[in-house]
């Protein structure tokens, strides 16, 4: 006898196993919870159900009741309630869990259905896996292997469709490979709100295309590539670059805004080839903006700083640190932290400012929010600076007070952690008046003017954590090694603290957290290792009154 | 497990004395002294390479002289000693083969690593890589022992193709083209 | 000719010695090449057939033929030994290490002096053996001096300061002592026989040949027919004494890398190599003299008979040359026999070598001696 355990849970039976699932769960998800894989193409957990691929056909049945008495009908053979199996299969994606629903996924009927669907999908599929970028992460490949017949009976001519259509500047379409699942169409309509894609023609001539005169140019277009189950939509940037099976996946965080989109960095032998979103239902679901996917290009771009410089000449890191120690002894130092530094770096920046008895500043970057996954605050970690106590209030766009202090001569040395002071309202004349110690990844106006330049790592080359707009602390790992001779930013910062006469602090993430967490109230007992992959919400109440710039976006509603 | 005990045959008197055995042996060696030498005078005489021999891996062209490799990198993936290194690229427009879209930009096989296992040939979906008859490779430097794309095609030459997969594809495209 | 005899005796002797060395040394070298060729033929291979200097390559038939025979390989190898870096390992006792190969050459070349290698008939009708020093002690001198060769191996093994060399040296001493007994006992019946009562006692090897050149069935038969067991024991012991397979446990490369000469290379190693072949040649020569009728062409056909048929008795130089050729042919056959056995029979284990030496060969030699001693005593009295 099946009885609901809780009002909002219903118990269903998948291949003889009973499992309680939330009401409204479809049978693909229910089966997933039961550990049973129901193959599918068109269904996507974050999109509406269209039910057009027919791959998820399963047998369904409901417990039999006597029509007259509503009493359960008991099967005399087993002594249990009889199940009325439907003679026809049903698609699991559009079948929601109802009390006592039974599904079977291993019967000959289901097997036949899957083989039939696969055979028809492959009828017009070009089978150009050798040149297809999807190979290796292709649903069609996987399910042809898992559920297909293995051999083809099709001897007729295959359809010919356009092979290299540029849907937009970033997406290339191969219509021959398309299996008409409509995931991309639904994404553009429902998530990106840019309804440009659709099918034209009928039957086997159906073709995916853009609305005439439009193209797929929205900032989320590459998500259609991610969700395309086959190789029909491919990224123009990643096209023919590398096979996915060679790529190492490293969990990372998108730094383009405070949304804190979870990402996967795909690299091979120290070279990053692409960035894709990582599912986090609390932050970005399975999406990310196109603008965040090209961030990896900075790693190997022109103008990367790879060696320390002292007074315009290349020197060793040791020389640079010694020169910095000398500057620090002269006093009159100001520290400009960064909202793009990790929590750990911001903590060390705070300790550096404390050791120098200097004031720490932060520069804000504000842009237009797209109300989805690019928030208005383009610094990924302003809240980290608040949490670690680097600053007590929200950053300003220009450092007016600092520039006044430079003019008055009170500040003679500025330590900038990755911030181009020219963009922060300090003029070139003022830059010439102070001695700048600059930690940066790329050459810019500040690095040119700086007395001491210490090379730094990009987010892909180091580990740490960011606090996003929800006050969710999320960690990222190093995907690739940094350029030869560039030491970790934490090492550089702790060396600077020592140069400033401060304490000897650990420079590895784990040991540093052991020192940092007790000194940062919001972190409490959290350790870097215990932060789950989907992040950890911190207590944001101390900063509830601050006028954060972010507006509403996906999974984030400002308190105001 | 069945144990089979083999009893050594006791030695006969002649065997114990040993000298008759020596004489018998010397008779055999004398016979061989006047037998034909089996030696192959190697650099002048070359061994006959049997079909299916796995020599140095090479890249081949189809009878139309077009490169067959599409840089799917399956050989690079399957290569046990990681001797193969491919940089994929796209076929330039107007090269007469742009419908294939993909071709290797660089294709290196490090013959210091290659173990001549033939898995690359077996896995190749385009029948583009073949282990052919060349069995000896030498060089004065490590870089000389890395066969690049040019050398691989030079060594590979042209092999007959029974499929003409991409020519058929081109023909089908042209037959269906609305502008044809 | 007469000019030669007018020279002082010392210079005469020196020239004779040089002449012998000039013959025997190249033969020893050629043996090393013959060894490689015989080995190759037995193993169905062509053997060394590549080396050829350009000016020989221009010769039409002779050049390629010599090339195929590997004739130039011998020169090439010799030159290689000469020009190779003559290095001495750091851990050796330098003096003895360098001295050992020369010590190997001294007994090898010294024994040549007492071995006759031909004969001519003087005007008085006597057969006079060609010999550098016709000592009465003959065979005894050969045994005595040849035994000194063992010191070079022991010294080489010891001074190399390596366990393989050392084991090789130890084995050399043990093996040579063991087989020397049988070797000596095996020839005693021969000398019992030739030192018949009433004759001047001698251990010279010329007398042994003389005894095999007498008329009549018994007189003309070689000692190998009269004393087959002696010949067999002598031959086997000879194999052991010259360290030839199947008795080369001294350098046994399977377990001792290279035995006593493991640490040697270049010309020093080459000296050991040549000494081994010289010992083989001397050993073969003694065997031929004692058991194979010396310079007599065939059993029951003495050299004097040949001289009679062809009228060579009055031409001592020609007859001497013929006799030397006959003798050398026999010696070379013996050397071929050595090689033939080497590439047929596998090496004995060291304990087997010792067992054969002490428990089989020595009793056999003693029994043989007793039987012949009694027999000879009965016949000659």
PDB file of C-alpha atoms in Angstrom, chain B residues 25-38, chain C residues 34-47 336-345:
ATOM      1  CA  UNK B  25      77.621 -33.292 -32.684  1.00  0.00           C
ATOM      2  CA  UNK B  26      80.703 -32.671 -34.737  1.00  0.00           C
ATOM      3  CA  UNK B  27      79.171 -34.563 -37.616  1.00  0.00           C
ATOM      4  CA  UNK B  28      76.206 -32.209 -37.518  1.00  0.00           C
ATOM      5  CA  UNK B  29      78.319 -29.080 -37.321  1.00  0.00           C
ATOM      6  CA  UNK B  30      80.469 -30.315 -40.182  1.00  0.00           C
ATOM      7  CA  UNK B  31      77.345 -30.773 -42.263  1.00  0.00           C
ATOM      8  CA  UNK B  32      76.341 -27.224 -41.523  1.00  0.00           C
ATOM      9  CA  UNK B  33      79.761 -25.948 -42.469  1.00  0.00           C
ATOM     10  CA  UNK B  34      79.003 -26.815 -46.046  1.00  0.00           C
ATOM     11  CA  UNK B  35      75.378 -25.736 -45.967  1.00  0.00           C
ATOM     12  CA  UNK B  36      74.172 -22.506 -47.521  1.00  0.00           C
ATOM     13  CA  UNK B  37      74.347 -19.411 -45.338  1.00  0.00           C
ATOM     14  CA  UNK B  38      70.944 -18.109 -44.324  1.00  0.00           C
TER      15      UNK B  38
ATOM     16  CA  UNK C  34      89.680 -18.407 -39.032  1.00  0.00           C
ATOM     17  CA  UNK C  35      87.892 -18.917 -35.747  1.00  0.00           C
ATOM     18  CA  UNK C  36      85.282 -16.334 -36.719  1.00  0.00           C
ATOM     19  CA  UNK C  37      84.865 -17.752 -40.187  1.00  0.00           C
ATOM     20  CA  UNK C  38      84.636 -21.383 -39.014  1.00  0.00           C
ATOM     21  CA  UNK C  39      82.154 -20.341 -36.393  1.00  0.00           C
ATOM     22  CA  UNK C  40      80.081 -18.530 -38.991  1.00  0.00           C
ATOM     23  CA  UNK C  41      80.129 -21.420 -41.454  1.00  0.00           C
ATOM     24  CA  UNK C  42      79.133 -23.904 -38.784  1.00  0.00           C
ATOM     25  CA  UNK C  43      76.259 -21.575 -37.892  1.00  0.00           C
ATOM     26  CA  UNK C  44      75.165 -21.158 -41.539  1.00  0.00           C
ATOM     27  CA  UNK C  45      76.424 -17.605 -41.693  1.00  0.00           C
ATOM     28  CA  UNK C  46      78.917 -15.987 -44.059  1.00  0.00           C
ATOM     29  CA  UNK C  47      80.980 -14.434 -41.248  1.00  0.00           C
ATOM     30  CA  UNK C 336      90.611 -26.381 -37.156  1.00  0.00           C
ATOM     31  CA  UNK C 337      89.756 -29.376 -34.998  1.00  0.00           C
ATOM     32  CA  UNK C 338      90.016 -27.169 -31.931  1.00  0.00           C
ATOM     33  CA  UNK C 339      87.575 -24.708 -33.510  1.00  0.00           C
ATOM     34  CA  UNK C 340      85.293 -27.424 -34.739  1.00  0.00           C
ATOM     35  CA  UNK C 341      84.989 -28.794 -31.223  1.00  0.00           C
ATOM     36  CA  UNK C 342      84.552 -25.317 -29.805  1.00  0.00           C
ATOM     37  CA  UNK C 343      81.520 -24.529 -31.954  1.00  0.00           C
ATOM     38  CA  UNK C 344      80.007 -27.978 -31.369  1.00  0.00           C
ATOM     39  CA  UNK C 345      80.291 -28.768 -27.677  1.00  0.00           C
TER      40      UNK C 345
END
